[in-house]
Coordinates of C-alpha atoms in Angstrom, one line a residue:
X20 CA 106.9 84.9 120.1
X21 CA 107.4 88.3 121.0
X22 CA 108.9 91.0 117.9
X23 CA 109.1 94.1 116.3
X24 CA 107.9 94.1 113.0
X25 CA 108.5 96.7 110.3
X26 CA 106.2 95.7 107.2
X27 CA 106.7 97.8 103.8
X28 CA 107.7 100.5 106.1
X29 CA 108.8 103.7 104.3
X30 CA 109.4 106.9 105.9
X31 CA 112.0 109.0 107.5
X32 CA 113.9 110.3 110.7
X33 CA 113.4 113.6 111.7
X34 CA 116.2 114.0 114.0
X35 CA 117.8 118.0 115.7
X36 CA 116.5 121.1 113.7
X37 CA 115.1 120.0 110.1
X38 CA 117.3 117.0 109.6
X39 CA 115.7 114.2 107.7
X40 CA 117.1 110.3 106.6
X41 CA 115.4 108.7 104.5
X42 CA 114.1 104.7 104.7
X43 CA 112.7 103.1 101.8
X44 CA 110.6 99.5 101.4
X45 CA 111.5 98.6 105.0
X46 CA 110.8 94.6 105.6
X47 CA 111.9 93.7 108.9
X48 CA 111.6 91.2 112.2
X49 CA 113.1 91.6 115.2
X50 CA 112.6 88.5 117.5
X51 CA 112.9 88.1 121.2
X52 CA 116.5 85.7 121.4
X53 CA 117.8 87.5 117.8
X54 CA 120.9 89.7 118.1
X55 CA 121.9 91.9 115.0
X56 CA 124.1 93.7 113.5
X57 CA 123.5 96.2 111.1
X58 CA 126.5 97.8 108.4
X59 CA 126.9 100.1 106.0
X60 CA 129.0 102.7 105.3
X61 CA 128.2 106.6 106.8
X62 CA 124.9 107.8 105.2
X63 CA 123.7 105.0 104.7
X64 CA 120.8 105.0 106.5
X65 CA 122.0 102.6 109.7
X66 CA 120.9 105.1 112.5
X67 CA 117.4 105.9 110.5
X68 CA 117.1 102.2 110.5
X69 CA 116.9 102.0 114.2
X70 CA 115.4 104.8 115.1
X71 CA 112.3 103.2 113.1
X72 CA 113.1 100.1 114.9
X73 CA 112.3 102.1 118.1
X74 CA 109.1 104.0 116.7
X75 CA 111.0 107.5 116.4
X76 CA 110.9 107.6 112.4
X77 CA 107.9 109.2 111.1
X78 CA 106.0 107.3 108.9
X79 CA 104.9 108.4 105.3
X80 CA 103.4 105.3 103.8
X81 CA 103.0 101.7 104.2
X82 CA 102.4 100.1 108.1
X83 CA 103.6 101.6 110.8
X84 CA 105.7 99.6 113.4
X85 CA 104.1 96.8 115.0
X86 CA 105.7 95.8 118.3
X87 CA 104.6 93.3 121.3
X88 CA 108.0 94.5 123.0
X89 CA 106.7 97.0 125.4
X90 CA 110.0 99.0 126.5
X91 CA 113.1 99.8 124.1
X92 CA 116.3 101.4 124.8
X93 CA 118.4 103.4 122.6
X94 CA 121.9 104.0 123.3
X95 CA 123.7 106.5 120.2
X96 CA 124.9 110.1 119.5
X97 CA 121.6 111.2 119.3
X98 CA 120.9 110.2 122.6
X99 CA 123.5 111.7 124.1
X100 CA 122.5 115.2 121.9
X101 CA 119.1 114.8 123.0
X102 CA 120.3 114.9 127.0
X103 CA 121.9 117.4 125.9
X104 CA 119.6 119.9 124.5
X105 CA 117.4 119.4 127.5
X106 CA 120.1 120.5 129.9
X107 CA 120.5 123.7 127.3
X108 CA 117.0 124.3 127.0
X109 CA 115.7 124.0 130.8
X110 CA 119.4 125.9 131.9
X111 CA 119.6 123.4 134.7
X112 CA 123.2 121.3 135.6
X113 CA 121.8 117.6 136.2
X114 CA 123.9 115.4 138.7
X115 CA 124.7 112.1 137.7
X116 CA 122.8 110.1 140.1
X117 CA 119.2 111.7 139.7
X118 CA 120.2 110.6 136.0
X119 CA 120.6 107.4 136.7
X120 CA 118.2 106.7 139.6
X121 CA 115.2 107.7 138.3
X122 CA 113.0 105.4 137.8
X123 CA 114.8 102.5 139.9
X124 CA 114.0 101.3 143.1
X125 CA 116.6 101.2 146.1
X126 CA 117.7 97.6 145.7
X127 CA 118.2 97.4 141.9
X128 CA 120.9 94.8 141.4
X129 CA 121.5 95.4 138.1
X130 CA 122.2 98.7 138.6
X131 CA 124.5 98.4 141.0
X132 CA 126.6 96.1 139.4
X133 CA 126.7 98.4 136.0
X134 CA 127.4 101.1 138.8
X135 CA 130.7 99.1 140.2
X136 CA 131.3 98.0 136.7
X137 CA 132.3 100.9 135.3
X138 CA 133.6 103.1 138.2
X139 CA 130.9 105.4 138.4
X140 CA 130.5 105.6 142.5
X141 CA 132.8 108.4 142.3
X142 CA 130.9 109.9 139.6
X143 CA 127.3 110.4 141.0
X144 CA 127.5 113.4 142.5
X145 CA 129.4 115.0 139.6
X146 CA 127.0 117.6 137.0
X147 CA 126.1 115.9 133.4
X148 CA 127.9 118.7 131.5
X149 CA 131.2 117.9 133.4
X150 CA 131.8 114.3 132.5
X151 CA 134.2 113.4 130.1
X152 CA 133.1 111.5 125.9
X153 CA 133.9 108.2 127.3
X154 CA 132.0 109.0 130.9
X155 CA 129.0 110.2 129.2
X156 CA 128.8 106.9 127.0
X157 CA 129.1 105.3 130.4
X158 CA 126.2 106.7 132.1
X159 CA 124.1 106.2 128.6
X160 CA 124.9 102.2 129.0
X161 CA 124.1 101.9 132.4
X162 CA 120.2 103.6 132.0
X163 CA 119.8 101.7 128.5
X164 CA 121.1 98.6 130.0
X165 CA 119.4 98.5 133.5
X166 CA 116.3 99.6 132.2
X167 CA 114.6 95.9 132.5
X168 CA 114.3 96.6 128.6
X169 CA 113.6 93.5 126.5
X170 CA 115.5 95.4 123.2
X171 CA 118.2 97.6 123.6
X172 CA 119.8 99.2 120.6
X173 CA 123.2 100.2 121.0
X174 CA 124.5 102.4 118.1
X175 CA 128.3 102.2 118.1
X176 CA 128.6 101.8 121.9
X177 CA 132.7 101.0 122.4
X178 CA 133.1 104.7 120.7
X179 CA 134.8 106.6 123.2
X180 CA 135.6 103.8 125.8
X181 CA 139.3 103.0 126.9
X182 CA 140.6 99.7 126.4
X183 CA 139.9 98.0 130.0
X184 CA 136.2 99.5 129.5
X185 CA 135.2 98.0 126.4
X186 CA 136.5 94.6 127.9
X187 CA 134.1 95.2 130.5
X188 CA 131.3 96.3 128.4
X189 CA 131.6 92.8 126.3
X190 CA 131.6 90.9 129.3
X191 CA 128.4 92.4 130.7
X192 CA 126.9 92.1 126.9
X193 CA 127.2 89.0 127.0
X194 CA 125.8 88.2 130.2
X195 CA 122.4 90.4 129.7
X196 CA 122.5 89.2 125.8
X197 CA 120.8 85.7 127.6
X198 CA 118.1 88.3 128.6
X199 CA 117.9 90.9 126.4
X200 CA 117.5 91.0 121.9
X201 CA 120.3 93.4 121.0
X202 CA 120.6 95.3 117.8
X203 CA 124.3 96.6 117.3
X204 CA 125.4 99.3 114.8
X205 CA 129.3 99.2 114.6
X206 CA 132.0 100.2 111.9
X207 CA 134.7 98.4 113.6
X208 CA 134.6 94.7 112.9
X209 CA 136.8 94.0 115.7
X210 CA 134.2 95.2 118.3
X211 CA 131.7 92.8 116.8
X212 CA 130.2 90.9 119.4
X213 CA 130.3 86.8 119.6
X214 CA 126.7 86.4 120.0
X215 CA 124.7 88.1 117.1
X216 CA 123.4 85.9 115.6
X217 CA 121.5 88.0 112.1
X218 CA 123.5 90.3 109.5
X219 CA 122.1 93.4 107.9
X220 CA 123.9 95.5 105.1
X221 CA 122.4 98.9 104.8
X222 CA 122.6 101.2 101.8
X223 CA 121.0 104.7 100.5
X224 CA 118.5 103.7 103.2
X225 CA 117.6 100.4 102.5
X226 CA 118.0 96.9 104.3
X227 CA 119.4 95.3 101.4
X228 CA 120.5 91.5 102.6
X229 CA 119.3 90.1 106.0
X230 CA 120.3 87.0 106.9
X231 CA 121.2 84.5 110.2
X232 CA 124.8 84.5 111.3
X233 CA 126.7 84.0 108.0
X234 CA 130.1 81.3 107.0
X235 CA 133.2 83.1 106.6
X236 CA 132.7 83.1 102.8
X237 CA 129.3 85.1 103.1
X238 CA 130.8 87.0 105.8
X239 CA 133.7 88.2 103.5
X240 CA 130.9 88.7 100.7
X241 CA 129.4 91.2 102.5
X242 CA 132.4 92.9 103.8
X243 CA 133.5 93.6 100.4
X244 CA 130.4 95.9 100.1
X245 CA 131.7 97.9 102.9
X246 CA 135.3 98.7 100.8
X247 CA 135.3 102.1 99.2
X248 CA 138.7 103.0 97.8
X249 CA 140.7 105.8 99.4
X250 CA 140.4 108.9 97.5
X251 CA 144.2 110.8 96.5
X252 CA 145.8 112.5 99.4
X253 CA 146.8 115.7 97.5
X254 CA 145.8 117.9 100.6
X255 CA 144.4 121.3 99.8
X256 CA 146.7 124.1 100.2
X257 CA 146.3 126.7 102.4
X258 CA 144.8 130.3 102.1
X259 CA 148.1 132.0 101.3
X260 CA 146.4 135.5 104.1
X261 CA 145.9 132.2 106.0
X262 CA 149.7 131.8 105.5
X263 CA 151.1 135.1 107.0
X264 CA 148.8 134.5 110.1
X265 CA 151.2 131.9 111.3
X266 CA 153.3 131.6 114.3
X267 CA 156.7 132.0 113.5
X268 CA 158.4 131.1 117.0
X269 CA 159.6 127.4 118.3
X270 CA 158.1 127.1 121.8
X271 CA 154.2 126.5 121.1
X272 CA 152.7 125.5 124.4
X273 CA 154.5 125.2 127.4
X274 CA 152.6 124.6 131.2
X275 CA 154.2 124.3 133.9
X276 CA 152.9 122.7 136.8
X277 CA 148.7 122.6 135.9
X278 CA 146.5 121.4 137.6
X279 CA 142.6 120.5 137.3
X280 CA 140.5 119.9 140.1
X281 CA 136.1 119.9 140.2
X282 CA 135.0 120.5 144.0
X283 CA 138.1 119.3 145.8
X284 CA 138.6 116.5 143.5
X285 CA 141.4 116.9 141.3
X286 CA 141.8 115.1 137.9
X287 CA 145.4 115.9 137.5
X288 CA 148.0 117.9 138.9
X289 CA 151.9 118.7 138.5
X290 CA 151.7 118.3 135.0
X291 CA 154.8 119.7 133.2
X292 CA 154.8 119.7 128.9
X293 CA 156.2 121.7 126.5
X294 CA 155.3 121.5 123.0
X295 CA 157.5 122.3 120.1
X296 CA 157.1 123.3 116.4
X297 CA 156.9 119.8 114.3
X298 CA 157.2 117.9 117.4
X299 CA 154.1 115.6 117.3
X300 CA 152.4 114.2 120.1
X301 CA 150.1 111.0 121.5
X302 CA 147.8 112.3 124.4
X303 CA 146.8 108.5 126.2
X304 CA 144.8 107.9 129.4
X305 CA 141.6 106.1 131.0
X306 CA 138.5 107.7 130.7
X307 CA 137.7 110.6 133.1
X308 CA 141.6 110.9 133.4
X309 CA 141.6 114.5 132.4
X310 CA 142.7 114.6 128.3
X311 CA 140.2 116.7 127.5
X312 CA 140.8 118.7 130.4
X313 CA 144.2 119.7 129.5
X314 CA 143.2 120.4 126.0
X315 CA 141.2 123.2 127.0
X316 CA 143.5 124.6 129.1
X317 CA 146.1 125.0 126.5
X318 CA 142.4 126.6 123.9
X319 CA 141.2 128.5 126.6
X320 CA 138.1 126.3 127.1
X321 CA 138.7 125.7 130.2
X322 CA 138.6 128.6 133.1
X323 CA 140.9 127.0 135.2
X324 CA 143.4 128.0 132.6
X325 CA 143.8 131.4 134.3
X326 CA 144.9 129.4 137.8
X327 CA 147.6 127.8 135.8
X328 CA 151.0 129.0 134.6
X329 CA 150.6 128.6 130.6
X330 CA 152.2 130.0 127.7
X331 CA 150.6 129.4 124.2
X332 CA 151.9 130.8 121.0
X333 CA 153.8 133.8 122.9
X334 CA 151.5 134.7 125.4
X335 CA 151.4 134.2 128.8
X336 CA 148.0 133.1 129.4
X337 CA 146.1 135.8 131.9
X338 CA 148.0 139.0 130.2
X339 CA 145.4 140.9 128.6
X340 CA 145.7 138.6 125.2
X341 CA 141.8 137.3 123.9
X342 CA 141.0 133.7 123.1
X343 CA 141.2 134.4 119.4
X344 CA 144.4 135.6 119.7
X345 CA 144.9 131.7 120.7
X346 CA 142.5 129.8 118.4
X347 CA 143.2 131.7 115.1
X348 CA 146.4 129.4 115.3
X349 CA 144.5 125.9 116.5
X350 CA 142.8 123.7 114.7
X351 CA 140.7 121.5 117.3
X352 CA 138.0 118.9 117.1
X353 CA 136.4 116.4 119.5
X354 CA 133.2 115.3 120.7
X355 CA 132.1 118.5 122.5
X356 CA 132.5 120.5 119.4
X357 CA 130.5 118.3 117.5
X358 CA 128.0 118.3 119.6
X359 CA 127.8 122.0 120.2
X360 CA 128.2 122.6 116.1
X361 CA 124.1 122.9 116.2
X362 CA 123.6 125.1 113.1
X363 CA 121.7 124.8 110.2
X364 CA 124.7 126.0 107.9
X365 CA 125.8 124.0 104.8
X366 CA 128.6 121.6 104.2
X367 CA 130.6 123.7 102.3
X368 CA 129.7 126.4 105.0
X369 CA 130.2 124.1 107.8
X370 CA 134.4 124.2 106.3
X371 CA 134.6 127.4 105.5
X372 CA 133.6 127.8 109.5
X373 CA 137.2 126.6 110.2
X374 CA 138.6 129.6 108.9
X375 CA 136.9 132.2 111.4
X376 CA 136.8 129.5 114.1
X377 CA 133.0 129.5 114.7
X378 CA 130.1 127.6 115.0
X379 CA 128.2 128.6 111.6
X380 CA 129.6 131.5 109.8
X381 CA 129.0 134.6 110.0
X382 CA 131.4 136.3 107.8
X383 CA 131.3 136.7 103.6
X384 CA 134.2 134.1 102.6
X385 CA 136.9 134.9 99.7
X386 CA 136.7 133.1 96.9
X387 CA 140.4 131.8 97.4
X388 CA 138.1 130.1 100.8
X389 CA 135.1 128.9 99.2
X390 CA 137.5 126.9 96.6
X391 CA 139.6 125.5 99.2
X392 CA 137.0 124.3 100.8
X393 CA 135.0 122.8 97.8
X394 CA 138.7 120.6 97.4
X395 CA 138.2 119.4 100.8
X396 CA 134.7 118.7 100.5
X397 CA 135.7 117.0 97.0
X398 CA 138.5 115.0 99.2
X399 CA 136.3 113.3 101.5
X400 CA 133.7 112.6 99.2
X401 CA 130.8 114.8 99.8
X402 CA 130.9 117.5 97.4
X403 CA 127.2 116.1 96.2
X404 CA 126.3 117.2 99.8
X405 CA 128.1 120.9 99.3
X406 CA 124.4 122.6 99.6
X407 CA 122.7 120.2 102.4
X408 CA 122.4 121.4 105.6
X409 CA 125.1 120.1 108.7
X410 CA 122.1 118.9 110.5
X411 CA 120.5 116.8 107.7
X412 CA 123.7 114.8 107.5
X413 CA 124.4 111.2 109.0
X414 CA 126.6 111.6 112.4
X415 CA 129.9 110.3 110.4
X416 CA 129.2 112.9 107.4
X417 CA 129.3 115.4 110.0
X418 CA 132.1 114.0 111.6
X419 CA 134.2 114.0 108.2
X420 CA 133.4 117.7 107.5
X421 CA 134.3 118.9 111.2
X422 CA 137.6 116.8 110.4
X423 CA 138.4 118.8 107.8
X424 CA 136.9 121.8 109.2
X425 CA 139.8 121.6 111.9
X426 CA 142.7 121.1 108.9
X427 CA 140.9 124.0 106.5
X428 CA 143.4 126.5 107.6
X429 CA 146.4 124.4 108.2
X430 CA 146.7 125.4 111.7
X431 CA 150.1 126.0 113.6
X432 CA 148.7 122.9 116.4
X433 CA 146.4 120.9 114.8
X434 CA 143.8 119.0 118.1
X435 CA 142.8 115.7 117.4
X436 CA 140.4 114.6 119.9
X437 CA 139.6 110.9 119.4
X438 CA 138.7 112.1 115.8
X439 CA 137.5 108.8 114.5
X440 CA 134.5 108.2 116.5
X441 CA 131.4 107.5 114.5
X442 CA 133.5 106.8 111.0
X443 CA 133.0 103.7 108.5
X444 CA 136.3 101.6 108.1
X445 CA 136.9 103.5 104.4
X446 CA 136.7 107.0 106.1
X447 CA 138.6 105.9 109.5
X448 CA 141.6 104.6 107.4
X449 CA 141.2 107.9 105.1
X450 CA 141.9 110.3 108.4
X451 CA 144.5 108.0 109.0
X452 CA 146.4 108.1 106.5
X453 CA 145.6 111.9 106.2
X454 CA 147.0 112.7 109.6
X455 CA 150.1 110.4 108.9
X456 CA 150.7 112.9 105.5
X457 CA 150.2 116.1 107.9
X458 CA 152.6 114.5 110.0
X459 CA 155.1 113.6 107.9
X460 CA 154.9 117.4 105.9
X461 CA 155.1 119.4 108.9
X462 CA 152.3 121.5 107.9
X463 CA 150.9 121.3 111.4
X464 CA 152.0 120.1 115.1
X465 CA 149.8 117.2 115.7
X466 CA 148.1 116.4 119.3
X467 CA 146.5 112.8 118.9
X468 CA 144.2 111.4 121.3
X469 CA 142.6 107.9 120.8
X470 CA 142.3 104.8 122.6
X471 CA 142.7 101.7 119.9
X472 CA 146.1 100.6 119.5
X473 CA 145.6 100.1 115.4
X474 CA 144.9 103.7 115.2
X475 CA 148.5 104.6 115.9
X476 CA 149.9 107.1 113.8
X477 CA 153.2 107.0 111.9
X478 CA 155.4 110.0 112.7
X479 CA 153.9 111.0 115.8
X480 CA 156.7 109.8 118.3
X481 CA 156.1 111.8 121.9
X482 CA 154.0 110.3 124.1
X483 CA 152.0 111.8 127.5
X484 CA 150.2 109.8 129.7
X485 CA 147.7 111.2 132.0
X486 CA 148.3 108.5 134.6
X487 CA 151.4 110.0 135.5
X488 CA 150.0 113.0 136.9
X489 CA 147.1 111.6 139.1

C-alpha cells in the first residue's frame, strides 16, 4: 500500500522571512484511498502540519518523512504568496496560460475540463497579478488538481470562491477523490466534504486525536474542542487627534458612470453609486466580476481611477489632491493587502500600522496609540503574541491583526474585503458580531464584501450587485 509516513517527527515550518511553526511528536499515516480532515483553531499548527506532510517542514529530530507517493500537491495561502514573490522577485507579469500549461501535454483531458469548469478560457491570456482572490484560487486548483498527483492537499480551498464555484469545486472533488488521497484543512464545517473518511484535531502543534470517519456523538466531541468563547465587544475608542481628522461632510463617495476595462475587455461599466455617511453597504458579485476593482477606484489603487469621474471625501479625484489625502479617512483590508503586508514588524506594530496607513511602521507612535492598540490586540486574543513578529504568525493570526488594523483608527469608510477568509469558526463569528456593533454605532460606513449567505450582517441594508453593470 502506497503512504506517507511521519514517525516521531518533530520539527518546524520555516515559511516567508524568519517565520517558524512549530510541530511536536508527529505520528502520522497517510494511505493511498484515505481522505482527511484536519481542525483546529488559528495557530494551531494545521498548515505546519501539512507542510510536513509534503516534506517542506524542516526537521529537527526524530525521522524524517517517509513517502512512496512520488508527486504532491499543495494548494493554500502560502502557495499563492509563494507565486507571488517570484513574480516580485524576477519583475516579470506571468500570463495565465504559461501558468497553467507548463508541464502538460496538448491533449490533457483533465485539464481541459478544470479549464471549462471554472470559466478560465477567457482568462488565459490575462497577467497573474491581474486576476481577482477568487480567480487566483482558481488557477491554484486547476495546476494542483490536474497535476496527475496521487495526494493533493488543499488548505482551505472554497476561501474566496462564489457560491456556483464552490458547487463546482465539490463536484469535481468528488469525482478525482476516486483517484486521488485528499487532505483538507477547513474552518467551515459546512464546506466539509462527503467523502473523508479520517478526523484530525490539531492543537499548539500537535495531532492530538486521529481517527476513521467518526458517529455524530464523536463528531460533536470533537467539535466542542473547536468552541472558544467570544471575548466582550467593548471596542477600543479612538485616538481622540485621530478624532478631529474626520470628515465632517454627508456625501462620502460618489462615481458616476466608471468604468474598468483590461485590454479591451471591460469588467464593468456605467456604474453609478453614491455613498452616504452611516449608510452601510453589501458589495455582491461572481468572481472576476470586478468588486475589487471598484474598491480601488474609490482608494486610489487603481489607475483607472483618474479616467473616471469620482468624488471621495470632497475631492474630485484627478485635482491635485494626494492619495493620503484619501486613505487617512479609509480603513481597508482584503486579500491583496495581506499579501503585500510582507514585513517583519510586530503584532502590536503590525496595529499601530493602521494609524499611518502603511505596510510596517515607520513612524514613533504616541502612547495614547500604542495603548489603543494593546486593547485591540487584548480583544482578539493575542496580546501573548504583542512582541512576535507578523511573519511568524499563522495565516488567520495575521488575518485577525490586519482586521483590526483596518478598524484601529475608526475610519470615516471602513473596507471589508471578504474579511473572513482564513479564520477559525470562534474568530469568524467574533468579526461578525464586531462588524454588526460598528454597524449599529455608526462609528464607521461599512463596505462588506463576502460570498456566504450566513455571513450576512445585521444593519447593513444597501445592496450593489456587480452583475448589473456587465
Amino acid at each position: 500500500m502506497q503512504s506517507i509516513t511521519l514517525e516521531q517527527f518533530n520539527g518546524y515550518l520555516q515559511g516567508q522571512g524568519k517565520s517558524r511553526y512549530d510541530i511536536c511528536n508527529l505520528d502520522w499515516q497517510v494511505n493511498l484511498g484515505e481522505h482527511w480532515l484536519l481542525l483546529g483553531a488559528n495557530g494551531a499548527g494545521k498548515s505546519a502540519l501539512t507542510a510536513a506532510l509534503i516534506g517542506e517542514a524542516k526537521c529537527e529530530s526524530g525521522k524524517r518523512i517517509s513517502s512512496s507517493i512520488n508527486k504532491l500537491m499543495l494548494v493554500s495561502s502560502d502557495s499563492h504568496k509563494q507565486l507571488l514573490a517570484q513574480e516580485l522577485e524576477h519583475e516579470k507579469h506571468s500570463l495565465v496560460k504559461d501558468l497553467i500549461f507548463t508541464g502538460h501535454s496538448n491533449n490533457d483531458e483533465l485539464l481541459a475540463q478544470l479549464i471549462k469548469l471554472f470559466k478560465f478560457s477567457s482568462l488565459l491570456n490575462r497577467h497573474f497579478r491581474d486576476l481577482s482572490t477568487g480567480e487566483t484560487r482558481k488557477l491554484l486548483l486547476i495546476k494542483a488538481l490536474s497535476s496527475h498527483s496521487k495526494l493533493v492537499v488543499l488548505d482551505e480551498p472554497f476561501d474566496g470562491l462564489d457560491v456556483q464555484s464552490c458547487q463546482q469545486l465539490n463536484k469535481i472533488l468528488i469525482e478525482l477523490s476516486q483517484t486521488i488521497t485528499f487532505v483538507f484543512v477547513l474552518n467551515r464545517l459546512d464546506e466539509i466534504p462527503s467523502f473523508i473518511t479520517h478526523y484530525g484535531y490539531v492543537s499548539q502543534g500537535c495531532l492530538l486525536h486521529t481517527l476513521a470517519k467518526p458517529d455524530s456523538e464523536q463528531l460533536s466531541d470533537l467539535l466542542k474542542l473547536l468552541h472558544l468563547e467570544h471575548t466582550s465587544l467593548d471596542v477600543p475608542s479612538p485616538d481622540t487627534e485621530q478624532e478631529q481628522k474626520a470628515f465632517t461632510g454627508n456625501t462620502l463617495v460618489k462615481l458616476s458612470n466608471a468604468k474598468v476595462s483590461y485590454s479591451d475587455v471591460s469588467i464593468f461599466k456605467n456604474l453609478n453609486w453614491t455613498i452616504e455617511k452611516h449608510q452601510h453597504w453589501q458589495l455582491s458579485g461572481a468572481n472576476g466580476s470586478g468588486k475589487t476593482c471598484l474598491l480601488n477606484l474609490i482608494t486610489g489603487d487603481n489607475p483607472q481611477c483618474y479616467n473616471n469621474d469620482i468624488e471621495v471625501f470632497g475631492f474630485k479625484r484627478g485635482t491635485g489632491e494626494s492619495i493620503w489625502d484619501i486613505k487617512q479617512h479609509i480603513g481597508f483590508i482584503s486579500n491583496a493587502v495581506h499579501m503585500d503586508y510582507r514585513v517583519s514588524i510586530s503584532a502590536l506594530n503590525t496595529i499601530i500600522s493602521g494609524f499611518y496607513d502603511s505596510i510596517g511602521l515607520y513612524q514613533k507612535p504616541s502612547d495614547a496609540q500604542i495603548n489603543i492598540a494593546q486593547q485591540w490586540l487584548a480583544f482578539i486574543g493575542l496580546s501573548d503574541k504583542q512582541n512576535t513578529s507578523f511573519t511568524q504568525l499563522s495565516y488567520g493570526d495575521q488575518r485577525m491583526l490586519l482586521i483590526v488594523r483596518a478598524m484601529v483608527k475608526h475610519p470615516t469608510l471602513l473596507v471589508l474585503d471578504e474579511p473572513c477568509l482564513g479564520l477559525d469558526e470562534a474568530n469568524r463569528q467574533r468579526v461578525l458580531l464586531l462588524i454588526e456593533k460598528i454597524c449599529a454605532a455608526n462609528t464607521s460606513t461599512v463596505i462588506y464584501v463576502n460570498h456566504h449567505a450566513a455571513d450576512k450582517i445585521k444593519g447593513i441594508e444597501n445592496y450593489l450587485k456587480m452583475e448589473d453593470f456587465h
